[in-house]
XYZ file of C-alpha atoms in Angstrom:
766
model
C 57.526 103.908 105.937
C 57.750 101.378 103.095
C 61.012 99.650 102.376
C 60.934 101.177 98.917
C 62.816 104.050 100.535
C 65.857 101.809 100.657
C 65.527 100.886 97.014
C 65.122 104.515 96.048
C 68.439 105.701 97.429
C 70.415 107.543 94.792
C 73.776 106.445 96.186
C 74.979 103.573 98.254
C 76.120 100.037 97.884
C 76.323 99.816 94.132
C 77.479 102.661 91.957
C 78.778 101.117 88.718
C 81.463 102.587 86.521
C 82.658 101.539 83.092
C 86.354 102.474 83.195
C 87.197 102.726 79.508
C 90.308 104.732 78.785
C 88.534 106.253 75.797
C 84.800 106.379 76.447
C 83.250 106.105 79.872
C 79.566 105.537 80.456
C 77.536 104.726 83.513
C 75.533 101.555 83.940
C 71.941 102.198 85.120
C 71.557 103.255 88.756
C 68.225 103.027 90.629
C 66.579 106.448 90.908
C 64.127 107.712 93.552
C 61.110 106.769 91.435
C 62.316 103.219 90.848
C 59.999 100.359 91.756
C 62.241 97.522 92.841
C 62.037 95.390 95.933
C 64.711 95.678 98.598
C 66.143 92.180 98.143
C 66.491 92.544 94.382
C 68.204 95.913 94.808
C 70.662 94.528 97.303
C 71.357 91.470 95.170
C 71.929 93.388 91.954
C 73.796 96.185 93.688
C 76.249 94.102 95.658
C 76.543 91.227 93.192
C 75.927 88.990 96.163
C 74.324 86.314 94.000
C 76.646 83.363 93.432
C 78.795 84.415 96.331
C 82.069 82.478 96.314
C 85.086 82.992 98.483
C 87.444 81.147 96.160
C 89.116 79.502 99.135
C 90.700 82.863 99.896
C 90.118 82.571 103.605
C 86.633 84.031 103.238
C 83.300 82.214 103.450
C 83.847 79.560 100.801
C 80.462 77.930 101.323
C 78.658 80.974 99.940
C 79.021 79.881 96.328
C 75.557 79.120 94.929
C 74.165 79.495 98.449
C 71.134 81.432 99.681
C 72.418 84.695 98.249
C 72.263 83.163 94.774
C 68.617 82.131 94.971
C 66.674 83.804 92.218
C 69.817 84.515 90.162
C 69.741 82.468 86.945
C 72.950 80.750 85.883
C 72.872 82.808 82.687
C 73.833 85.791 84.804
C 77.370 84.399 84.687
C 78.132 84.945 88.360
C 81.475 83.167 88.589
C 82.302 84.180 92.150
C 81.779 86.962 94.650
C 83.877 89.348 92.559
C 83.247 88.486 88.906
C 80.075 88.365 86.820
C 79.994 88.155 83.019
C 76.979 88.977 80.866
C 76.181 87.122 77.615
C 77.439 90.117 75.614
C 80.830 89.806 77.302
C 80.506 92.781 79.630
C 82.452 91.934 82.793
C 81.317 93.254 86.160
C 83.938 93.309 88.915
C 83.116 94.111 92.521
C 85.460 96.523 94.273
C 85.288 95.481 97.894
C 87.256 98.084 99.827
C 86.162 101.627 100.735
C 87.275 104.312 98.291
C 88.653 107.469 99.888
C 90.389 108.865 96.844
C 93.326 106.486 97.104
C 92.240 104.719 93.917
C 91.594 101.292 95.412
C 88.307 100.977 93.506
C 90.437 100.960 90.364
C 93.539 99.055 91.472
C 91.900 96.022 93.101
C 89.701 95.377 90.028
C 92.838 95.801 87.893
C 94.407 92.873 89.744
C 91.329 90.713 89.145
C 91.075 91.769 85.499
C 94.747 90.985 84.951
C 94.455 87.369 86.044
C 91.102 87.059 84.292
C 92.689 88.175 81.005
C 89.850 90.652 80.652
C 89.485 93.459 78.156
C 89.696 96.463 80.501
C 87.513 98.477 78.142
C 84.747 95.930 78.724
C 84.808 96.052 82.518
C 82.172 97.589 84.787
C 83.059 98.155 88.429
C 80.587 98.245 91.313
C 81.077 99.058 94.969
C 80.482 96.212 97.374
C 78.065 96.316 100.241
C 79.631 95.753 103.653
C 79.816 91.971 103.942
C 82.955 90.697 105.609
C 81.793 87.081 105.427
C 81.493 87.318 101.642
C 84.336 89.608 100.625
C 86.785 89.284 103.490
C 88.058 92.325 105.419
C 86.818 95.609 103.924
C 89.193 98.165 105.291
C 90.894 101.299 103.982
C 93.743 102.228 106.284
C 97.296 101.451 107.235
C 98.275 101.030 103.567
C 96.907 97.504 103.963
C 94.550 97.231 100.991
C 97.257 96.237 98.528
C 99.305 93.781 100.628
C 96.261 92.018 102.065
C 94.476 91.747 98.707
C 97.285 91.166 96.230
C 97.075 87.363 96.266
C 93.329 87.039 97.027
C 92.375 89.296 94.118
C 94.787 87.537 91.765
C 93.239 84.231 92.754
C 89.745 85.640 92.284
C 90.546 86.546 88.688
C 92.512 83.381 87.977
C 89.773 81.146 89.386
C 87.141 82.859 87.248
C 89.349 82.468 84.173
C 89.851 78.790 84.939
C 86.076 78.241 85.084
C 85.644 79.919 81.702
C 88.438 77.909 80.104
C 87.082 74.625 81.452
C 83.596 75.469 80.188
C 84.938 76.151 76.689
C 87.077 73.009 76.764
C 84.045 70.912 77.685
C 81.991 72.446 74.870
C 84.693 71.756 72.279
C 85.822 68.421 73.712
C 89.476 69.446 73.960
C 91.922 69.599 76.899
C 91.751 72.867 78.821
C 95.545 73.049 78.653
C 95.322 73.646 74.889
C 93.297 76.837 75.284
C 94.589 80.380 75.608
C 92.880 83.580 76.694
C 93.315 87.244 75.857
C 91.037 90.262 76.303
C 87.910 88.262 77.034
C 88.378 85.749 74.220
C 89.196 82.020 74.523
C 91.112 80.469 71.625
C 92.108 76.967 70.487
C 95.040 77.308 68.109
C 94.903 73.713 66.798
C 91.321 73.941 65.513
C 91.247 77.681 64.950
C 88.148 78.046 67.103
C 87.505 80.943 69.467
C 84.696 82.138 71.695
C 84.006 85.004 74.046
C 83.785 84.901 77.817
C 80.161 85.944 77.569
C 79.268 82.913 75.438
C 80.493 80.400 78.034
C 79.893 82.356 81.258
C 76.580 80.647 82.027
C 78.113 77.180 81.707
C 81.185 78.257 83.657
C 79.029 79.465 86.545
C 77.725 75.895 87.019
C 81.207 74.388 87.452
C 82.934 73.807 90.777
C 85.904 76.111 91.287
C 89.314 74.648 92.003
C 91.080 75.134 95.305
C 93.400 78.105 95.574
C 96.519 75.932 95.574
C 95.366 74.291 92.323
C 95.139 77.587 90.463
C 98.140 78.708 88.434
C 98.696 82.447 88.518
C 99.924 84.432 85.531
C 103.636 85.004 85.009
C 104.155 88.686 85.950
C 106.178 89.090 82.764
C 102.870 88.757 80.888
C 101.039 91.460 82.848
C 99.198 93.792 80.514
C 96.942 95.721 82.908
C 98.969 95.845 86.118
C 101.643 98.503 85.793
C 99.705 100.710 83.395
C 98.651 104.349 84.074
C 94.866 103.908 84.115
C 92.363 106.647 84.876
C 90.459 106.295 88.148
C 87.129 104.690 87.315
C 85.092 107.299 89.190
C 86.720 110.332 87.580
C 84.059 110.958 84.903
C 81.277 110.745 87.485
C 83.086 113.123 89.801
C 83.624 115.605 86.972
C 79.929 115.411 86.111
C 78.963 115.940 89.749
C 77.089 112.670 89.966
C 75.935 111.420 93.395
C 78.354 108.994 94.995
C 79.453 110.458 98.346
C 77.732 109.912 101.666
C 76.319 113.430 101.593
C 74.680 112.676 98.236
C 72.373 110.036 99.708
C 68.705 110.920 99.302
C 65.681 108.912 100.493
C 61.965 109.750 100.298
C 60.744 111.395 103.492
C 64.263 111.791 104.836
C 64.879 114.120 107.763
C 68.160 115.850 108.503
C 69.767 115.619 111.920
C 72.143 117.555 114.105
C 73.613 115.842 117.161
C 74.269 118.544 119.756
C 77.037 117.782 122.243
C 78.974 119.651 124.860
C 82.102 121.353 123.597
C 83.992 119.389 126.262
C 84.929 115.923 125.065
C 82.967 113.175 126.807
C 80.780 115.478 128.929
C 77.572 113.996 130.375
C 74.157 115.508 129.682
C 72.451 116.520 132.934
C 69.419 118.383 131.628
C 67.978 119.648 128.331
C 65.142 122.091 127.665
C 63.672 121.246 124.261
C 60.504 123.346 123.974
C 62.185 126.169 122.050
C 63.971 123.674 119.825
C 60.759 121.826 118.965
C 59.043 125.124 118.181
C 61.741 126.101 115.670
C 60.832 126.163 111.946
C 61.012 122.786 110.219
C 61.839 120.781 113.335
C 60.015 117.453 113.515
C 61.713 115.773 116.465
C 64.096 116.622 119.293
C 65.143 114.213 122.020
C 68.111 113.396 124.263
C 70.298 110.380 123.527
C 72.140 108.637 126.324
C 75.608 107.469 125.409
C 77.523 104.435 126.570
C 80.537 106.409 127.783
C 82.773 105.608 124.813
C 83.731 108.501 122.493
C 84.476 105.913 119.805
C 80.851 104.797 119.917
C 78.270 107.045 121.548
C 78.505 110.013 123.908
C 75.567 111.897 125.382
C 73.838 114.348 123.083
C 70.583 115.832 121.865
C 69.177 114.807 118.476
C 67.423 117.527 116.469
C 65.635 116.454 113.267
C 64.226 118.842 110.688
C 63.088 118.943 107.082
C 66.326 120.644 106.045
C 69.742 120.398 107.637
C 70.198 124.133 108.126
C 66.885 124.315 109.974
C 68.137 121.613 112.345
C 71.429 123.467 112.754
C 69.570 126.741 113.379
C 67.328 125.095 115.951
C 70.333 123.817 117.880
C 71.078 127.431 118.859
C 67.822 127.406 120.844
C 68.920 124.392 122.882
C 69.359 125.022 126.595
C 71.361 122.190 128.123
C 73.347 121.576 131.275
C 76.400 119.368 131.044
C 78.707 117.706 133.534
C 82.076 118.794 132.152
C 84.278 117.742 135.058
C 85.966 115.114 132.893
C 87.907 117.827 131.062
C 89.308 119.722 134.043
C 93.083 120.080 133.925
C 93.406 118.623 130.446
C 94.995 121.589 128.703
C 97.875 121.873 126.271
C 99.702 124.292 128.552
C 99.430 121.863 131.456
C 100.666 118.996 129.314
C 103.723 121.000 128.231
C 104.505 121.919 131.839
C 104.365 118.250 132.821
C 106.508 117.177 129.882
C 109.430 119.515 130.617
C 110.777 117.741 133.728
C 109.881 114.287 132.408
C 112.154 114.817 129.406
C 115.095 115.327 131.776
C 114.347 112.152 133.744
C 114.903 108.527 132.706
C 111.976 106.969 130.826
C 109.390 105.166 132.930
C 109.313 102.308 130.426
C 112.397 101.021 128.649
C 111.196 99.804 125.276
C 114.599 98.622 124.058
C 118.102 98.651 125.456
C 121.158 97.444 123.543
C 124.729 97.536 124.796
C 125.823 99.987 127.484
C 124.969 103.606 126.732
C 126.553 104.883 129.941
C 129.864 103.229 129.113
C 129.699 104.551 125.558
C 129.448 108.097 126.893
C 132.851 107.851 128.524
C 134.514 107.013 125.220
C 132.605 109.453 123.029
C 134.346 112.391 121.375
C 131.069 114.269 120.901
C 127.715 114.154 122.641
C 124.753 115.789 120.880
C 121.470 116.382 122.691
C 118.229 118.015 121.573
C 114.520 118.065 122.319
C 111.779 117.964 119.701
C 108.030 118.440 119.828
C 105.040 117.871 117.555
C 101.411 118.747 118.356
C 98.057 117.027 118.324
C 96.480 117.129 114.856
C 93.005 116.683 113.426
C 92.290 115.028 110.064
C 90.029 117.789 108.662
C 88.647 115.781 105.683
C 86.767 117.826 103.090
C 83.516 115.853 103.291
C 81.955 116.527 106.704
C 81.241 113.526 108.899
C 77.865 112.105 107.909
C 75.763 108.977 107.854
C 72.240 108.171 106.680
C 70.296 105.593 108.688
C 66.894 103.915 108.561
C 65.499 101.834 111.433
C 62.568 99.719 110.339
C 61.034 96.480 111.622
C 63.851 96.080 114.123
C 66.581 96.353 111.470
C 69.060 99.062 110.517
C 70.096 100.105 107.019
C 72.887 102.666 106.777
C 74.655 104.601 104.017
C 78.051 105.525 105.353
C 81.332 106.993 104.065
C 83.374 104.702 106.292
C 86.915 103.397 106.041
C 86.087 100.407 108.248
C 82.431 99.352 107.952
C 82.793 96.332 110.212
C 84.047 98.565 113.031
C 80.911 100.666 112.635
C 78.712 97.585 112.739
C 80.492 96.398 115.880
C 79.965 99.807 117.506
C 76.227 99.766 116.773
C 75.932 96.248 118.181
C 77.722 97.275 121.361
C 76.034 100.639 121.899
C 72.475 99.777 120.884
C 72.274 96.099 121.753
C 71.189 94.832 118.328
C 72.252 91.746 116.419
C 74.871 92.138 113.703
C 72.558 90.308 111.300
C 70.054 93.158 111.688
C 72.484 95.765 110.320
C 73.068 96.487 106.626
C 75.766 98.985 105.680
C 76.075 100.463 102.202
C 79.548 101.891 101.653
C 79.547 105.198 99.789
C 82.538 106.948 98.289
C 84.410 108.971 100.898
C 85.392 112.609 100.505
C 88.631 112.238 102.446
C 89.345 110.217 105.538
C 93.049 110.161 106.487
C 92.120 107.802 109.341
C 89.223 109.816 110.795
C 86.665 107.474 109.265
C 88.344 104.390 110.672
C 86.457 105.362 113.824
C 82.724 105.228 113.237
C 81.129 107.259 116.015
C 79.015 109.039 113.381
C 77.527 105.718 112.267
C 76.575 104.841 115.832
C 75.073 108.292 116.423
C 73.022 108.076 113.212
C 71.750 104.624 114.169
C 70.817 105.805 117.664
C 68.914 108.783 116.244
C 67.153 106.650 113.611
C 66.067 104.224 116.311
C 64.191 107.104 117.917
C 62.111 107.668 114.750
C 61.330 104.187 113.341
C 60.437 104.102 109.658
C 61.935 107.522 108.902
C 65.323 107.787 107.202
C 67.669 110.231 108.902
C 70.781 111.892 107.540
C 73.151 113.044 110.259
C 75.608 115.734 109.199
C 78.265 116.873 111.664
C 79.405 120.482 111.494
C 83.069 121.176 110.887
C 83.361 122.742 114.324
C 81.642 119.848 116.066
C 83.819 117.240 114.389
C 86.965 119.203 115.173
C 85.939 119.398 118.824
C 85.065 115.696 118.955
C 87.744 114.111 116.817
C 90.216 111.308 117.359
C 93.428 113.222 117.149
C 96.961 112.384 116.129
C 98.632 112.502 119.565
C 101.377 115.000 120.172
C 104.683 114.183 121.800
C 108.071 115.351 123.005
C 111.387 113.604 122.346
C 114.653 113.899 124.220
C 117.477 112.709 121.960
C 121.097 111.914 122.590
C 123.765 110.766 120.134
C 127.390 109.832 120.783
C 130.109 110.144 118.131
C 133.642 108.821 117.935
C 136.545 110.690 116.353
C 135.497 109.675 112.838
C 131.910 110.858 113.238
C 130.557 107.333 113.657
C 127.483 106.987 115.890
C 128.459 104.849 118.887
C 125.398 105.503 121.030
C 121.842 106.718 120.586
C 118.914 107.440 122.921
C 115.319 108.393 122.166
C 112.984 109.152 125.071
C 109.387 109.826 124.051
C 107.197 111.724 126.475
C 103.790 110.980 125.069
C 100.297 110.363 126.313
C 98.556 107.495 128.005
C 95.278 106.382 129.481
C 95.022 103.926 132.332
C 98.746 103.272 132.303
C 98.913 102.407 128.594
C 99.992 104.533 125.627
C 97.138 106.124 123.717
C 96.233 104.860 120.291
C 98.831 105.883 117.673
C 101.110 107.137 120.424
C 103.441 104.242 121.206
C 107.081 104.028 120.192
C 108.252 100.578 119.110
C 111.458 98.692 119.665
C 112.451 98.814 115.997
C 112.355 102.607 115.671
C 115.289 103.834 113.578
C 118.231 103.441 114.187
C 117.437 100.362 116.313
C 119.601 97.410 115.341
C 122.125 99.685 113.647
C 123.824 101.229 116.695
C 125.573 99.088 119.309
C 124.552 101.158 122.315
C 120.907 102.149 122.167
C 118.094 103.166 124.494
C 114.463 103.656 123.460
C 112.023 104.603 126.195
C 108.627 106.136 126.832
C 106.942 108.106 129.587
C 103.246 108.937 129.414
C 101.191 111.900 130.559
C 97.649 110.889 131.473
C 95.059 112.320 129.092
C 91.355 112.076 128.322
C 91.751 113.433 124.788
C 90.665 110.696 122.337
C 93.344 109.758 119.832
C 93.345 107.649 116.716
C 95.121 106.850 113.479
C 96.025 109.633 111.092
C 97.767 109.094 107.769
C 101.028 107.319 108.685
C 100.086 106.983 112.382
C 102.901 107.845 114.815
C 105.380 107.847 111.922
C 104.057 111.261 110.838
C 105.392 112.776 114.056
C 108.457 110.815 115.061
C 110.000 110.897 111.585
C 110.171 114.695 111.801
C 111.878 114.503 115.165
C 114.300 111.654 114.437
C 115.408 112.685 110.958
C 115.802 116.308 112.004
C 117.942 115.274 114.958
C 120.012 112.924 112.805
C 120.647 115.866 110.481
C 122.100 117.670 113.500
C 124.180 114.608 114.332
C 125.503 114.317 110.784
C 126.589 117.952 110.680
C 128.235 117.602 114.085
C 130.241 114.725 112.629
C 131.324 116.721 109.599
C 129.076 115.173 106.951
C 125.555 115.361 105.573
C 122.531 113.292 106.549
C 122.555 110.944 103.515
C 126.176 110.020 104.241
C 125.333 109.332 107.885
C 122.295 107.254 106.919
C 124.226 105.127 104.436
C 126.944 104.565 107.027
C 124.363 103.466 109.613
C 122.623 101.139 107.149
C 125.792 99.284 106.207
C 125.545 96.195 104.040
C 122.147 94.972 102.781
C 120.441 92.802 105.380
C 117.040 92.344 106.972
C 116.446 93.169 110.630
C 113.850 91.616 112.913
C 110.242 92.744 112.463
C 108.237 94.625 115.073
C 105.064 92.875 113.971
C 104.438 89.152 113.499
C 103.860 88.233 109.871
C 105.543 91.348 108.480
C 109.000 91.634 107.022
C 111.547 93.477 109.089
C 113.527 96.534 108.086
C 115.642 95.836 105.001
C 118.763 97.985 104.878
C 119.268 97.176 101.195
C 115.856 98.540 100.240
C 116.538 101.622 102.352
C 119.841 102.179 100.549
C 118.046 101.735 97.239
C 115.605 104.612 97.697
C 118.234 106.864 99.271
C 120.667 106.371 96.400
C 117.870 106.836 93.879
C 116.667 110.176 95.251
C 120.231 111.443 95.640
C 120.796 110.695 91.962
C 117.552 112.174 90.613
C 117.873 115.338 92.709
C 121.551 115.832 91.877
C 122.229 116.037 95.616
C 125.976 115.562 95.443
C 126.385 118.295 92.841
C 124.184 120.851 94.591
C 125.351 123.342 97.208
C 123.160 122.600 100.223
C 122.637 126.310 100.749
C 122.513 129.016 98.121
C 121.458 132.398 99.462
C 117.786 132.135 100.324
C 117.529 128.568 99.014
C 118.300 125.355 100.863
C 118.075 121.628 100.217
C 117.096 119.043 102.795
C 116.972 115.256 102.860
C 115.110 112.664 104.914
C 114.264 108.962 104.830
C 111.737 106.782 106.598
C 110.373 103.252 106.656
C 106.768 102.691 107.639
C 103.762 100.617 106.608
C 106.131 98.205 104.837
C 107.265 100.944 102.456
C 110.574 102.797 102.082
C 110.701 106.441 101.042
C 113.477 109.006 100.706
C 112.954 112.626 99.749
C 114.843 115.780 98.933
C 113.130 119.145 99.353
C 114.206 122.448 97.861
C 113.005 125.373 99.939
C 113.191 129.122 99.467
C 112.818 131.483 102.410
C 112.293 135.137 101.541
C 111.383 137.681 104.220
C 110.042 134.936 106.442
C 107.865 133.415 103.710
C 108.446 129.767 102.829
C 107.997 128.332 99.354
C 108.863 124.894 98.025
C 109.947 124.966 94.374
C 110.722 121.246 94.061
C 110.504 117.913 95.839
C 112.157 114.682 94.714
C 110.871 111.342 96.001
C 111.945 107.716 95.686
C 109.749 104.985 97.127
C 109.974 101.194 97.294
C 106.684 99.362 97.815
C 107.659 96.063 96.265
C 107.653 94.260 92.962
C 104.732 95.956 91.235
C 103.097 99.346 91.030
C 99.542 98.333 90.146
C 98.299 101.614 88.689
C 101.232 103.886 87.950
C 98.983 106.921 87.550
C 97.272 106.338 90.885
C 100.616 105.679 92.545
C 101.977 109.016 91.351
C 98.908 110.742 92.779
C 99.324 108.962 96.117
C 102.906 110.114 96.532
C 102.171 113.677 95.450
C 99.204 113.807 97.814
C 101.392 112.577 100.668
C 103.976 115.261 99.969
C 101.388 118.053 99.895
C 99.663 116.693 102.999
C 102.928 116.549 104.931
C 103.942 120.076 103.936
C 100.519 121.354 104.992
C 100.846 119.689 108.382
C 104.304 121.106 108.938
C 103.541 124.678 107.959
C 100.317 125.408 109.759
C 98.470 122.681 111.615
C 98.108 122.095 115.343
C 95.380 121.307 117.843
C 95.434 122.688 121.368
C 93.070 122.069 124.264
C 91.811 123.921 127.302
C 90.108 121.902 130.031
C 89.099 119.155 127.627
C 87.864 121.530 124.935
C 89.469 122.029 121.525
C 90.616 125.611 120.988
C 90.889 125.421 117.184
C 87.642 124.447 115.489
C 87.788 125.248 111.762
C 89.991 125.909 108.753
C 90.663 129.494 109.795
C 92.752 128.159 112.686
C 93.832 124.865 111.090
C 94.846 125.822 107.543
C 95.217 123.167 104.885
C 97.934 123.373 102.244
C 96.958 126.030 99.728
C 98.160 126.387 96.173
C 100.818 128.952 97.027
C 102.670 126.589 99.385
C 102.388 123.398 97.343
C 105.574 122.425 95.500
C 106.003 123.728 91.991
C 107.290 120.313 90.939
C 107.146 116.896 92.602
C 109.377 114.300 90.969
C 108.117 110.802 91.754
C 110.285 107.727 91.273
C 109.793 104.138 92.348
C 112.423 101.544 93.125
C 111.195 98.078 92.173
C 112.302 95.274 94.491
C 111.655 91.554 94.703
C 109.072 91.847 97.458
C 105.268 91.492 97.530
C 103.525 94.783 96.663
C 102.527 96.958 99.592
C 100.458 100.112 100.013
C 101.244 103.708 99.103
C 98.842 105.706 101.241
C 101.348 106.396 103.986
C 105.072 105.722 103.362
C 105.733 108.923 101.399
C 104.266 111.330 103.963
C 106.618 111.179 106.994
C 109.955 112.029 105.326
C 108.780 115.181 103.565
C 108.390 116.993 106.896
C 111.998 116.607 108.135
C 113.296 117.062 104.584
C 111.494 120.420 104.634
C 112.780 121.453 108.065
C 116.314 120.327 107.211
C 116.110 122.431 104.039
C 114.974 125.420 106.096
C 118.032 124.970 108.303
C 120.252 124.864 105.223
C 118.679 128.080 103.923
C 118.470 130.060 107.162
C 120.574 128.393 109.832
C 117.446 128.104 111.976
C 116.803 124.611 113.339
C 113.105 123.739 113.552
C 112.553 121.607 116.652
C 108.825 122.133 117.117
C 105.856 121.944 114.755
C 104.133 123.717 113.168
C 107.014 125.673 111.669
C 107.444 129.164 113.094
C 110.362 131.091 111.659
C 112.225 133.507 113.865
C 112.667 137.155 113.031
C 116.218 136.516 111.864
C 115.112 134.132 109.109
C 116.231 135.138 105.622
């Protein structure tokens, strides 16, 4: 098949947007009938020409290197992120995957701010996967903002400096005498002015300064950062334009189903394919041998047809024999039976031990103990797992909705034995990820299938049931808590024993408690420990990994402790936090827990919700509070809940969050917090995964319900506390506390303490 198939893709590495707040139009996108060579498409699409790393820790030698060959200087390619046309239109590359979190708007906003660009004259394009050129391209862990804040500012400031120096040289005046605003360079003394577009070609020929030589803008002068800007893709989404992975279309493309055993990691022993191959529309069917890693490639049978439903239909005719011994004994019931005695025993691993808990017991006036549990969860993103792949002339080209493209490339290299240089990944917009698409097994499967049909593009679409049975789940866990109180209700001792899951003697991914878990460092006598149950269930990150489970358990238990001491949870928390100070960090390079920032969000949400003036219980209504620190962000929340005849509704939620000195896009930030609140409520009210002999019991939305309109809060009040700290991400910090705030509110309304998720109210509930 000719490489024109790559050029004819209707989605992929470069979907441009013009993000005007008034009028939004699309820049031209190659259509299936386009006649453009592959290299030109890739160069134009990814703005790879004139690649410069701006001394940001990326590949600085790429400026004016091979990628720029064939790109005239008049194109105004100032660096890997900024290109300016003669008419002044500014093109900014958005490098990180977009999963609805708004990063394709906020990162370009940072660049445009330092560039002094006119936002209404900015076009944004998605970057192709190219870690050497753009640096890490990763959407997870709320890392996009903190890891890109300074690099993107420097990208914009460096481009601005080139433009100013070009104008200064043309006019024969010192660059220090020039000012910039909205894409215009001015010289007050002579009254001259020019546009960025007029000097862009000359600027592109200059050598950029080193990062330490570039002066960044005074934040007091910010005019783009901190504004409520519309997401740049919104008009295209409203118009139904192709941008998601599932929208990818290539000439001659076949659709694939990858049939696997319902038991995770089962080996294929035998497959009868005659009936499959004889099914309508089927063009190919063949077994694929995995490499034993669920994160990369497990055994399966590839079925390719002219339409996806024909491939799915043909899979019903597959007769296969699987070795499913790997799943024996791995059942939720068995896990729970193993956990029960382990919770009563000392932890196998002591993660942290401060003071003398045993001695503290002898002097305690009260001893509170409780056990909490949360289940395995699946991400259930709206867009099904998919990837389009073409294997041609020994090279792979993929179109993938991936949160971590480099991880997918690494998986293909490992599983299929190809060179990284022979893999091109075009990052499409993602229809929801929540951490599922940080693991790129679908990319590896698509590449393996495409390798079996060289020259033919293949789109692999995974059914909802298949993905749910072969996910990378948020691990469940059990906690045994103990708190000791003196006569004044002060916490003198605290213990948290996690019974979680492990593989090969180590905690599973996203299932490890750390030594700084709250209230570590705030209680003199403390024990944090962990015991693992061996599992073969694959786990992975899910929005606010680990925090999304333990916050429910810890903040719910602390609510019990507060009430036992004759006060409410906010009062207990403020007492534990004490004076503002910063504790040691659990991770090198990250700031430790700051008690002052924690106090700030707690006091803010108490004020906005009117907590002190409200009765905590009023008939069928209750109010609950919770706080948590994760992913470098601080969030406190108050939830109002109403329980009527066993039915739960949430009229209002108040939130206060501290993610540093700047909220880049205030509109996007509001959406992030509201989405976190709704996501957390949905998890708490109805979601759980259970297993039977290595097989998922729940497989679709009927058994794993998402939050529907009737259970979403009627009002979500979002506030931010600004602090003198570098900006951090908002994808995760606001999710964990809403769950215990909800369960604490239910207790206030009904007197029923929720110690296990999902929430199941007893018959005596109001």
